[in-house]
């Protein structure tokens, strides 16, 4: 693992499932306890054979972080959750180090709240100037916010500089040279992506495999459940019916790879991946993974055609040209895909553009 125990103990760590669902912010106490975890399977920690091992009260190891790496100035942990120690059933977990910023709230009055996943700031001219200085922009205007609006900045995201948000107040994991004209949920977007207005991501699913798909069987917990369902359960069942929450009620958000164009009023299912170079026509409803360099349209969306020949697509993906900045676009002939990949191939030995990710701590450092 190559990370000292003192580094683990002194820091807070934000943990997520590989699909993007956040687990929470945990701390590792010097006495071996895991602080902040409610699961009975991850109450203790130890370093065993260069792995960070989490275990339950009975001593059974349930989560093993086998890889630690320093990427873009941030420590990251990668590992596997093994439910009840069963080796044939596991899911990948990620951990990223986060800082304790609540102590600086007195020196940064724009901080309104600190959550597991983001810091909520009240916008001001100096907050917008600091975000712009970090490389986060807000459409075609320098500052589209009114004084006192709010903006969410991720605590442990993968946001790169030179990205743009023309609408909305949530900074998401967006790669360099991408923009959105739609407010976005917490999702991951690659580089050189163009998102038009009206994008909508599916919400939670209903249990169509049950006798009834109605959420009255589970969405009646006060105070957040539907008031009509709460009243109906009390009237008909005197509150005795337990909620039966379906499995996988909310799938992970969709993932957009690189150089994708999303047209107006597109709907995306959760849990899907839109492949690099794809185009989604206006009004499409995409319910399945999209292969790279596909043009998709319709309800449900189907492949209309492939943008380039198989040979060119293979070469495009092989060059991974999006790792470079727009200086490649200046050097290459972007009007001719075959000549473009020739230049991109020649750039394969050049150092890619690898900026540090932008986190809320960077904004706070500029404001404090």
XYZ file of N, CA and C in Angstrom, residues 104-354:
753
model
N -12.371 26.416 9.390
C -12.044 27.685 8.740
C -13.297 28.484 8.378
N -14.452 28.049 8.844
C -15.678 28.750 8.473
C -15.698 30.182 8.981
N -15.024 30.430 10.090
C -14.985 31.805 10.600
C -14.183 32.714 9.692
N -13.184 32.157 8.990
C -12.350 32.978 8.112
C -12.881 33.042 6.691
N -13.825 32.173 6.342
C -14.451 32.198 5.017
C -15.959 32.317 5.230
N -16.469 33.526 5.350
C -17.895 33.699 5.682
C -18.841 33.187 4.609
N -18.343 32.964 3.397
C -19.221 32.465 2.340
C -19.589 30.990 2.509
N -18.905 30.248 3.391
C -19.254 28.852 3.621
C -20.568 28.793 4.396
N -21.580 28.165 3.796
C -22.873 28.029 4.454
C -23.033 26.677 5.138
N -22.608 25.593 4.462
C -22.739 24.256 5.023
C -21.636 23.375 4.466
N -21.253 22.374 5.254
C -20.278 21.381 4.829
C -20.961 20.024 4.889
N -21.110 19.375 3.730
C -21.737 18.067 3.638
C -20.677 17.005 3.369
N -21.107 15.730 3.374
C -20.175 14.646 3.070
C -19.558 14.837 1.694
N -20.399 15.234 0.724
C -19.941 15.231 -0.659
C -19.578 16.605 -1.201
N -19.986 17.685 -0.563
C -19.769 19.013 -1.130
C -19.771 20.072 -0.033
N -19.252 21.235 -0.392
C -19.326 22.416 0.465
C -20.244 23.414 -0.235
N -21.188 23.951 0.504
C -22.145 24.915 -0.029
C -21.638 26.326 0.268
N -21.424 27.104 -0.788
C -20.939 28.472 -0.655
C -22.035 29.453 -1.048
N -22.068 30.573 -0.335
C -22.854 31.719 -0.792
C -22.008 32.459 -1.820
N -22.583 32.713 -2.989
C -21.788 33.358 -4.026
C -21.539 34.825 -3.682
N -20.402 35.269 -4.097
C -19.997 36.662 -3.978
C -19.022 36.924 -5.107
N -18.671 38.171 -5.298
C -17.735 38.485 -6.378
C -16.409 37.788 -6.157
N -15.985 37.661 -4.901
C -14.687 37.016 -4.683
C -14.774 35.495 -4.814
N -15.932 34.876 -4.518
C -16.092 33.442 -4.749
C -16.037 33.142 -6.245
N -16.752 33.940 -7.057
C -16.739 33.721 -8.507
C -15.348 33.970 -9.065
N -14.670 35.007 -8.586
C -13.313 35.278 -9.063
C -12.373 34.139 -8.700
N -12.548 33.567 -7.501
C -11.690 32.453 -7.087
C -11.963 31.209 -7.921
N -13.240 30.909 -8.192
C -13.575 29.751 -9.026
C -13.015 29.931 -10.437
N -13.164 31.133 -10.987
C -12.614 31.400 -12.315
C -11.100 31.253 -12.306
N -10.473 31.707 -11.232
C -9.034 31.553 -11.118
C -8.587 30.107 -11.075
N -9.465 29.236 -10.572
C -9.167 27.799 -10.549
C -9.474 27.114 -11.874
N -10.204 27.806 -12.756
C -10.502 27.231 -14.060
C -11.932 26.777 -14.239
N -12.837 27.164 -13.335
C -14.257 26.832 -13.463
C -14.995 28.077 -13.942
N -15.702 27.943 -15.062
C -16.355 29.084 -15.687
C -17.861 28.851 -15.753
N -18.580 29.920 -16.079
C -20.035 29.888 -15.981
C -20.683 30.406 -17.262
N -20.393 29.710 -18.360
C -21.022 30.032 -19.628
C -20.351 31.182 -20.335
N -21.137 31.965 -21.017
C -20.614 33.052 -21.847
C -20.436 34.349 -21.077
N -20.918 34.394 -19.838
C -20.759 35.593 -19.010
C -19.730 35.322 -17.921
N -19.140 36.381 -17.433
C -18.136 36.238 -16.376
C -18.789 35.779 -15.090
N -19.961 36.331 -14.771
C -20.645 35.989 -13.524
C -22.146 36.057 -13.754
N -22.801 34.909 -13.802
C -24.253 34.856 -14.015
C -25.020 34.767 -12.703
N -24.310 34.759 -11.565
C -24.964 34.615 -10.273
C -25.328 35.981 -9.705
N -26.439 36.010 -8.968
C -26.780 37.191 -8.181
C -26.107 37.086 -6.828
N -25.858 38.226 -6.223
C -25.249 38.233 -4.900
C -26.127 37.447 -3.926
N -25.531 36.474 -3.242
C -26.273 35.682 -2.281
C -26.803 34.365 -2.825
N -26.654 34.100 -4.134
C -26.971 32.765 -4.647
C -26.018 31.756 -4.015
N -26.265 30.479 -4.262
C -25.416 29.446 -3.665
C -24.819 28.571 -4.765
N -23.681 27.945 -4.457
C -23.029 27.032 -5.375
C -22.441 25.882 -4.570
N -22.651 24.654 -5.069
C -22.105 23.451 -4.450
C -20.783 23.104 -5.130
N -19.718 22.949 -4.325
C -18.413 22.571 -4.858
C -18.026 21.237 -4.232
N -17.682 20.211 -5.045
C -17.419 18.877 -4.497
C -16.201 18.834 -3.602
N -16.250 17.989 -2.585
C -15.130 17.810 -1.675
C -14.120 16.812 -2.206
N -14.557 15.900 -3.059
C -13.644 14.851 -3.519
C -13.959 14.442 -4.953
N -14.284 15.398 -5.803
C -14.627 15.093 -7.176
C -13.421 15.101 -8.099
N -13.682 14.898 -9.362
C -12.642 14.902 -10.393
C -12.938 16.007 -11.397
N -13.114 17.205 -10.924
C -13.380 18.348 -11.778
C -12.061 18.936 -12.260
N -11.955 19.151 -13.565
C -10.737 19.696 -14.146
C -10.955 21.144 -14.566
N -9.870 21.903 -14.711
C -10.020 23.294 -15.165
C -10.483 23.372 -16.617
N -10.925 24.571 -16.998
C -11.435 24.862 -18.334
C -12.738 24.124 -18.620
N -13.573 23.976 -17.580
C -14.925 23.460 -17.783
C -15.911 24.593 -17.521
N -17.133 24.452 -18.047
C -18.075 25.566 -18.007
C -19.485 25.088 -17.675
N -20.145 25.854 -16.805
C -21.510 25.569 -16.370
C -22.371 26.791 -16.695
N -23.174 26.696 -17.751
C -23.984 27.838 -18.167
C -25.247 28.003 -17.333
N -25.596 26.974 -16.558
C -26.813 27.001 -15.759
C -26.602 26.073 -14.564
N -27.430 26.268 -13.540
C -27.334 25.405 -12.368
C -26.311 25.918 -11.365
N -26.322 25.310 -10.188
C -25.422 25.752 -9.128
C -24.607 24.608 -8.543
N -24.498 23.504 -9.271
C -23.751 22.345 -8.771
C -22.568 22.059 -9.692
N -21.368 22.095 -9.127
C -20.168 21.693 -9.842
C -20.062 20.172 -9.753
N -19.984 19.508 -10.895
C -19.908 18.049 -10.913
C -18.542 17.629 -11.458
N -18.339 16.315 -11.548
C -17.072 15.782 -12.028
C -17.019 15.916 -13.543
N -16.433 17.010 -14.000
C -16.396 17.322 -15.424
C -14.957 17.502 -15.876
N -14.635 16.911 -17.022
C -13.303 17.025 -17.573
C -13.075 18.359 -18.260
N -11.818 18.640 -18.539
C -11.436 19.897 -19.176
C -12.081 20.044 -20.543
N -12.386 21.305 -20.893
C -12.879 21.698 -22.216
C -14.294 21.191 -22.496
N -15.042 20.874 -21.448
C -16.442 20.482 -21.579
C -17.339 21.603 -21.064
N -18.576 21.610 -21.553
C -19.537 22.587 -21.045
C -20.919 21.956 -20.971
N -21.767 22.553 -20.138
C -23.157 22.128 -20.046
C -24.071 23.335 -20.040
N -25.179 23.215 -20.749
C -26.247 24.209 -20.703
C -27.460 23.650 -19.978
N -27.260 22.547 -19.252
C -28.303 21.933 -18.429
C -27.804 21.804 -17.000
N -28.651 22.031 -16.011
C -28.250 21.689 -14.637
C -28.070 20.184 -14.538
N -27.055 19.756 -13.825
C -26.681 18.341 -13.824
C -26.801 17.736 -12.434
N -27.179 16.453 -12.362
C -27.063 15.723 -11.094
C -25.600 15.369 -10.860
N -25.340 14.683 -9.775
C -23.970 14.289 -9.458
C -23.550 13.175 -10.401
N -22.848 13.513 -11.491
C -22.474 12.538 -12.504
C -21.058 12.844 -12.997
N -20.504 11.928 -13.763
C -19.125 12.050 -14.235
C -19.121 12.263 -15.740
N -18.421 13.322 -16.173
C -18.371 13.727 -17.574
C -16.912 13.871 -17.976
N -16.572 13.363 -19.147
C -15.205 13.429 -19.619
C -14.859 14.769 -20.253
N -13.798 14.773 -21.046
C -13.313 15.995 -21.684
C -13.991 16.238 -23.038
N -13.995 17.508 -23.450
C -14.483 17.929 -24.767
C -15.946 17.551 -24.993
N -16.755 17.519 -23.941
C -18.174 17.188 -24.079
C -19.011 18.459 -24.211
N -20.091 18.371 -24.988
C -20.993 19.495 -25.231
C -22.409 19.048 -24.884
N -22.996 19.679 -23.871
C -24.311 19.268 -23.387
C -25.282 20.424 -23.581
N -26.309 20.219 -24.411
C -27.298 21.259 -24.684
C -28.322 21.334 -23.549
N -29.256 22.242 -23.685
C -30.265 22.455 -22.650
C -31.269 21.313 -22.624
N -31.911 21.133 -21.486
C -32.998 20.178 -21.361
C -32.595 18.757 -21.044
N -31.312 18.506 -20.733
C -30.918 17.141 -20.378
C -31.613 16.719 -19.087
N -32.145 15.495 -19.091
C -32.804 14.961 -17.906
C -32.296 13.550 -17.658
N -32.015 13.242 -16.412
C -31.552 11.913 -16.020
C -32.665 11.223 -15.244
N -32.928 9.959 -15.588
C -33.977 9.211 -14.903
C -33.768 9.275 -13.390
N -34.867 9.218 -12.670
C -34.807 9.184 -11.207
C -34.888 7.719 -10.745
N -35.470 7.483 -9.576
C -35.539 6.115 -9.065
C -36.534 5.288 -9.878
N -36.288 3.987 -9.893
C -37.156 3.080 -10.629
C -38.288 2.594 -9.723
N -39.298 1.966 -10.308
C -40.379 1.335 -9.554
C -40.271 -0.190 -9.704
N -40.739 -0.949 -8.717
C -40.571 -2.413 -8.736
C -41.583 -3.094 -9.661
N -41.310 -3.058 -10.955
C -42.260 -3.628 -11.914
C -42.337 -5.145 -11.804
N -41.366 -5.769 -11.135
C -41.393 -7.221 -10.957
C -42.294 -7.636 -9.794
N -42.788 -6.693 -8.988
C -43.696 -6.995 -7.888
C -45.147 -7.017 -8.397
N -46.061 -7.384 -7.508
C -47.477 -7.414 -7.865
C -47.990 -6.025 -8.226
N -47.481 -5.006 -7.530
C -47.804 -3.626 -7.867
C -46.516 -2.831 -7.965
N -46.480 -1.931 -8.917
C -45.313 -1.054 -9.047
C -45.449 0.212 -8.216
N -46.577 0.382 -7.522
C -46.830 1.591 -6.749
C -45.831 1.723 -5.602
N -45.386 2.952 -5.387
C -44.451 3.205 -4.294
C -45.150 3.351 -2.946
N -46.464 3.100 -2.897
C -47.160 3.163 -1.615
C -46.676 2.067 -0.666
N -45.999 1.046 -1.218
C -45.507 -0.043 -0.378
C -44.210 0.302 0.348
N -43.585 1.437 -0.008
C -42.316 1.771 0.652
C -42.094 3.263 0.858
N -42.774 4.116 0.103
C -42.472 5.549 0.177
C -43.471 6.272 1.069
N -43.575 5.798 2.333
C -44.528 6.414 3.258
C -43.886 6.690 4.618
N -42.571 6.884 4.630
C -41.873 7.147 5.880
C -41.829 8.649 6.125
N -42.412 9.105 7.228
C -42.392 10.522 7.569
C -40.962 10.931 7.958
N -40.560 12.159 7.660
C -41.355 13.227 7.037
C -41.158 13.344 5.533
N -40.349 12.459 4.914
C -40.000 12.656 3.513
C -40.895 11.892 2.558
N -41.714 10.960 3.046
C -42.582 10.192 2.168
C -43.761 11.009 1.678
N -44.491 10.448 0.709
C -45.685 11.123 0.213
C -46.715 11.211 1.334
N -47.229 12.408 1.568
C -48.179 12.616 2.648
C -49.438 11.775 2.448
N -49.887 11.626 1.207
C -51.083 10.806 0.947
C -50.838 9.357 1.331
N -49.626 8.839 1.063
C -49.312 7.450 1.403
C -49.200 7.274 2.917
N -48.615 8.272 3.587
C -48.507 8.209 5.045
C -49.909 8.128 5.665
N -50.820 8.991 5.170
C -52.182 9.008 5.699
C -52.913 7.704 5.373
N -52.742 7.178 4.159
C -53.420 5.945 3.769
C -52.927 4.756 4.593
N -51.641 4.670 4.824
C -51.109 3.567 5.629
C -51.628 3.635 7.068
N -51.751 4.834 7.579
C -52.270 4.981 8.939
C -53.751 4.614 8.993
N -54.514 5.037 7.971
C -55.958 4.791 7.967
C -56.276 3.306 7.767
N -55.624 2.665 6.790
C -55.969 1.290 6.448
C -55.197 0.248 7.269
N -53.978 0.561 7.640
C -53.128 -0.430 8.315
C -52.702 -0.012 9.717
N -53.196 1.146 10.174
C -52.862 1.652 11.506
C -51.334 1.708 11.725
N -50.619 1.960 10.624
C -49.171 2.113 10.725
C -48.420 0.819 10.949
N -49.079 -0.347 10.784
C -48.438 -1.631 11.073
C -47.662 -2.210 9.893
N -47.877 -1.696 8.686
C -47.193 -2.259 7.523
C -45.764 -1.725 7.442
N -44.764 -2.595 7.438
C -43.383 -2.116 7.306
C -43.095 -1.760 5.860
N -42.253 -0.775 5.613
C -41.896 -0.445 4.226
C -41.085 -1.566 3.597
N -41.360 -1.878 2.343
C -40.637 -2.907 1.586
C -39.879 -2.217 0.459
N -38.716 -1.724 0.763
C -37.949 -0.979 -0.220
C -37.339 -1.932 -1.248
N -37.539 -1.682 -2.552
C -36.985 -2.577 -3.573
C -35.457 -2.499 -3.620
N -34.856 -3.571 -4.128
C -33.418 -3.549 -4.380
C -33.126 -2.610 -5.548
N -31.913 -2.043 -5.528
C -31.452 -1.156 -6.612
C -32.525 -0.153 -7.015
N -33.082 0.527 -6.013
C -34.102 1.530 -6.298
C -33.524 2.672 -7.125
N -32.271 3.029 -6.834
C -31.627 4.124 -7.552
C -30.290 3.643 -8.090
N -30.196 3.455 -9.389
C -28.945 3.038 -10.022
C -27.975 4.214 -10.054
N -26.680 3.959 -10.280
C -25.717 5.062 -10.380
C -26.079 5.989 -11.543
N -25.637 7.233 -11.502
C -25.921 8.144 -12.610
C -25.199 7.698 -13.875
N -25.628 8.188 -15.035
C -24.930 7.826 -16.272
C -23.527 8.421 -16.303
N -22.661 7.798 -17.084
C -21.292 8.274 -17.273
C -21.099 8.688 -18.723
N -20.567 9.878 -18.923
C -20.233 10.359 -20.255
C -18.722 10.295 -20.410
N -18.265 9.625 -21.455
C -16.824 9.535 -21.678
C -16.312 10.848 -22.274
N -15.743 10.860 -23.469
C -15.106 12.069 -23.983
C -15.667 12.455 -25.347
N -15.620 13.754 -25.658
C -15.986 14.283 -26.975
C -17.387 13.846 -27.368
N -18.343 14.067 -26.463
C -19.740 13.666 -26.681
C -20.592 14.916 -26.874
N -21.510 14.853 -27.811
C -22.467 15.943 -28.029
C -23.849 15.435 -27.664
N -24.457 16.057 -26.659
C -25.819 15.747 -26.232
C -26.734 16.848 -26.746
N -27.690 16.504 -27.605
C -28.612 17.493 -28.136
C -29.645 17.935 -27.102
N -30.538 18.812 -27.527
C -31.539 19.361 -26.615
C -32.559 18.309 -26.198
N -33.016 18.440 -24.945
C -34.141 17.658 -24.414
C -33.917 16.153 -24.511
N -32.723 15.727 -24.177
C -32.374 14.303 -24.158
C -32.641 13.747 -22.765
N -33.073 12.499 -22.700
C -33.221 11.790 -21.436
C -32.254 10.613 -21.414
N -31.575 10.447 -20.264
C -30.611 9.369 -20.094
C -31.035 8.487 -18.930
N -31.001 7.178 -19.146
C -31.243 6.239 -18.059
C -30.043 6.246 -17.120
N -30.278 5.804 -15.904
C -29.195 5.689 -14.939
C -28.410 4.406 -15.199
N -27.134 4.412 -14.818
C -26.316 3.219 -14.915
C -25.739 2.936 -16.292
N -25.960 3.812 -17.260
C -25.452 3.574 -18.614
C -24.189 4.392 -18.854
N -23.452 4.032 -19.902
C -22.249 4.749 -20.314
C -22.416 5.207 -21.754
N -22.167 6.488 -21.992
C -22.183 7.042 -23.344
C -20.739 7.052 -23.836
N -20.463 6.297 -24.882
C -19.107 6.102 -25.344
C -18.502 7.338 -25.984
N -17.186 7.398 -25.965
C -16.419 8.508 -26.521
C -16.819 8.777 -27.976
N -16.938 10.072 -28.305
C -17.201 10.469 -29.680
C -18.636 10.360 -30.123
N -19.550 9.992 -29.226
C -20.939 9.759 -29.615
C -21.714 11.065 -29.747
N -22.804 11.002 -30.500
C -23.738 12.111 -30.669
C -25.128 11.586 -30.318
N -25.825 12.298 -29.428
C -27.193 11.926 -29.049
C -28.126 12.987 -29.608
N -28.985 12.601 -30.546
C -29.865 13.548 -31.223
C -30.889 14.137 -30.258
N -31.350 15.341 -30.583
C -32.331 16.035 -29.749
C -33.565 15.172 -29.536
N -34.067 15.163 -28.306
C -35.290 14.445 -27.985
C -35.136 12.956 -27.772
N -33.919 12.432 -27.871
C -33.718 10.992 -27.723
C -33.877 10.566 -26.272
N -34.312 9.323 -26.071
C -34.385 8.709 -24.748
C -33.450 7.508 -24.774
N -32.325 7.626 -24.093
C -31.271 6.617 -24.164
C -31.381 5.704 -22.951
N -31.589 4.415 -23.196
C -31.792 3.458 -22.109
C -30.698 2.409 -22.016
N -29.749 2.400 -22.969
C -28.684 1.400 -22.982
C -27.342 2.075 -23.231
N -26.269 1.333 -22.966
C -24.937 1.829 -23.265
C -24.838 2.206 -24.741
N -24.058 3.248 -25.017
C -23.867 3.719 -26.384
C -22.437 3.441 -26.812
N -22.226 2.705 -27.915
C -20.862 2.431 -28.372
C -20.157 3.714 -28.807
N -18.838 3.746 -28.747
C -18.088 4.943 -29.157
C -18.393 5.354 -30.594
N -18.420 6.648 -30.827
C -18.583 7.252 -32.148
C -19.873 6.830 -32.844
N -20.934 6.650 -32.038
C -22.251 6.332 -32.582
C -23.117 7.583 -32.595
N -23.989 7.681 -33.588
C -25.025 8.709 -33.618
C -26.337 8.018 -33.275
N -26.968 8.469 -32.176
C -28.156 7.819 -31.644
C -29.342 8.786 -31.703
N -30.535 8.236 -31.939
C -31.729 9.065 -31.940
C -32.967 8.220 -31.756
N -34.069 8.876 -31.363
C -35.343 8.190 -31.255
C -35.742 7.854 -29.836
N -36.941 7.270 -29.699
C -37.506 6.872 -28.413
C -38.008 5.435 -28.527
N -37.344 4.464 -27.924
C -36.036 4.614 -27.288
C -34.948 4.812 -28.332
N -33.828 5.330 -27.917
C -32.772 5.666 -28.870
C -32.193 4.417 -29.521
N -31.975 4.524 -30.818
C -31.321 3.471 -31.587
C -30.185 4.081 -32.403
N -29.260 3.232 -32.798
C -28.109 3.708 -33.552
C -28.530 4.077 -34.970
N -28.294 5.333 -35.329
C -28.601 5.799 -36.676
C -27.458 5.451 -37.628
N -26.260 5.750 -37.198
C -25.080 5.376 -37.971
C -23.843 5.587 -37.101
N -22.721 5.139 -37.605
C -21.430 5.363 -36.961
C -20.772 6.560 -37.627
N -20.151 7.420 -36.824
C -19.607 8.648 -37.376
C -18.509 8.395 -38.398
N -17.627 7.447 -38.111
C -16.496 7.178 -38.994
C -16.419 5.682 -39.284
N -15.521 5.312 -40.166
C -15.295 3.900 -40.463
C -14.734 3.198 -39.236
N -14.868 1.869 -39.207
C -14.320 1.098 -38.083
C -12.834 1.385 -37.897
N -12.108 1.505 -38.987
C -10.663 1.738 -38.906
C -10.358 3.078 -38.247
N -11.080 4.121 -38.654
C -10.838 5.438 -38.072
C -11.257 5.460 -36.601
N -12.388 4.829 -36.281
C -12.830 4.772 -34.883
C -11.773 4.086 -34.024
N -11.254 2.973 -34.520
C -10.225 2.251 -33.769
C -8.990 3.118 -33.551
N -8.606 3.862 -34.580
C -7.432 4.723 -34.448
C -7.713 5.897 -33.511
N -8.916 6.476 -33.605
C -9.292 7.575 -32.710
C -9.175 7.136 -31.256
N -9.767 5.992 -30.952
C -9.737 5.503 -29.575
C -8.318 5.143 -29.161
N -7.527 4.636 -30.096
C -6.163 4.257 -29.768
C -5.265 5.427 -29.452
N -5.512 6.572 -30.087
C -4.662 7.739 -29.813
C -4.970 8.376 -28.463
N -6.209 8.199 -27.981
C -6.657 8.871 -26.740
C -6.322 10.364 -26.820
N -6.684 10.962 -27.932
C -6.265 12.329 -28.222
C -6.783 13.340 -27.195
N -7.894 13.009 -26.532
C -8.491 13.940 -25.564
C -7.605 14.158 -24.333
N -6.558 13.363 -24.182
C -5.624 13.601 -23.079
C -4.858 14.907 -23.256
N -4.837 15.434 -24.478
C -4.096 16.658 -24.774
C -5.022 17.861 -24.749
N -4.419 19.031 -24.679
C -5.172 20.274 -24.715
C -5.497 20.684 -26.139
N -6.164 21.821 -26.315
C -6.544 22.266 -27.660
C -5.364 22.689 -28.520
N -4.139 22.644 -27.986
C -2.982 22.876 -28.855
C -2.869 21.761 -29.900
N -3.351 20.554 -29.577
C -3.401 19.494 -30.580
C -4.371 19.857 -31.698
N -5.503 20.446 -31.342
C -6.487 20.825 -32.354
C -5.949 21.905 -33.271
N -5.060 22.743 -32.754
C -4.440 23.766 -33.583
C -3.406 23.161 -34.530
N -2.726 22.115 -34.043
C -1.654 21.514 -34.839
C -2.184 20.547 -35.894
N -3.345 19.941 -35.650
C -3.879 18.904 -36.536
C -4.954 19.478 -37.452
N -5.288 18.721 -38.485
C -6.376 19.089 -39.387
C -7.666 18.456 -38.869
N -8.450 19.232 -38.125
C -9.651 18.677 -37.505
C -10.763 18.437 -38.526
N -10.620 18.959 -39.751
C -11.650 18.746 -40.772
C -11.493 17.408 -41.479
N -10.390 16.726 -41.269
C -10.119 15.449 -41.920
C -9.755 14.432 -40.843
N -10.701 13.556 -40.428
C -10.424 12.633 -39.320
C -9.198 11.757 -39.533
N -8.971 11.279 -40.749
C -7.816 10.408 -40.973
C -6.510 11.172 -40.792
N -6.430 12.360 -41.323
C -5.216 13.157 -41.122
C -5.083 13.589 -39.662
N -6.233 13.804 -39.007
C -6.192 14.172 -37.593
C -5.533 13.076 -36.759
N -5.932 11.815 -36.988
C -5.359 10.738 -36.178
C -3.885 10.528 -36.503
N -3.454 10.872 -37.710
C -2.024 10.820 -38.013
C -1.252 11.753 -37.086
N -1.759 12.971 -36.949
C -1.103 13.930 -36.051
C -1.220 13.487 -34.602
N -2.391 12.987 -34.217
C -2.580 12.531 -32.841
C -1.636 11.391 -32.506
N -1.418 10.496 -33.461
C -0.439 9.425 -33.259
C 0.945 9.994 -32.999
N 1.310 11.010 -33.772
C 2.635 11.609 -33.610
C 2.781 12.295 -32.250
N 1.639 12.677 -31.656
C 1.668 13.338 -30.342
C 1.683 12.328 -29.193
N 1.654 11.057 -29.494
C 1.526 10.056 -28.434
C 2.699 10.081 -27.466
N 3.846 10.561 -27.907
C 5.015 10.623 -27.032
C 5.057 11.903 -26.210
N 4.200 12.843 -26.519
C 4.194 14.100 -25.772
C 3.468 13.914 -24.438
N 3.851 14.712 -23.474
C 3.213 14.650 -22.164
C 1.762 15.100 -22.275
N 0.819 14.341 -21.738
C -0.587 14.760 -21.789
C -0.852 15.909 -20.823
N -1.989 16.528 -20.999
C -2.447 17.580 -20.083
C -3.053 16.904 -18.863
N -2.408 17.005 -17.716
C -2.851 16.335 -16.493
C -2.891 17.336 -15.339
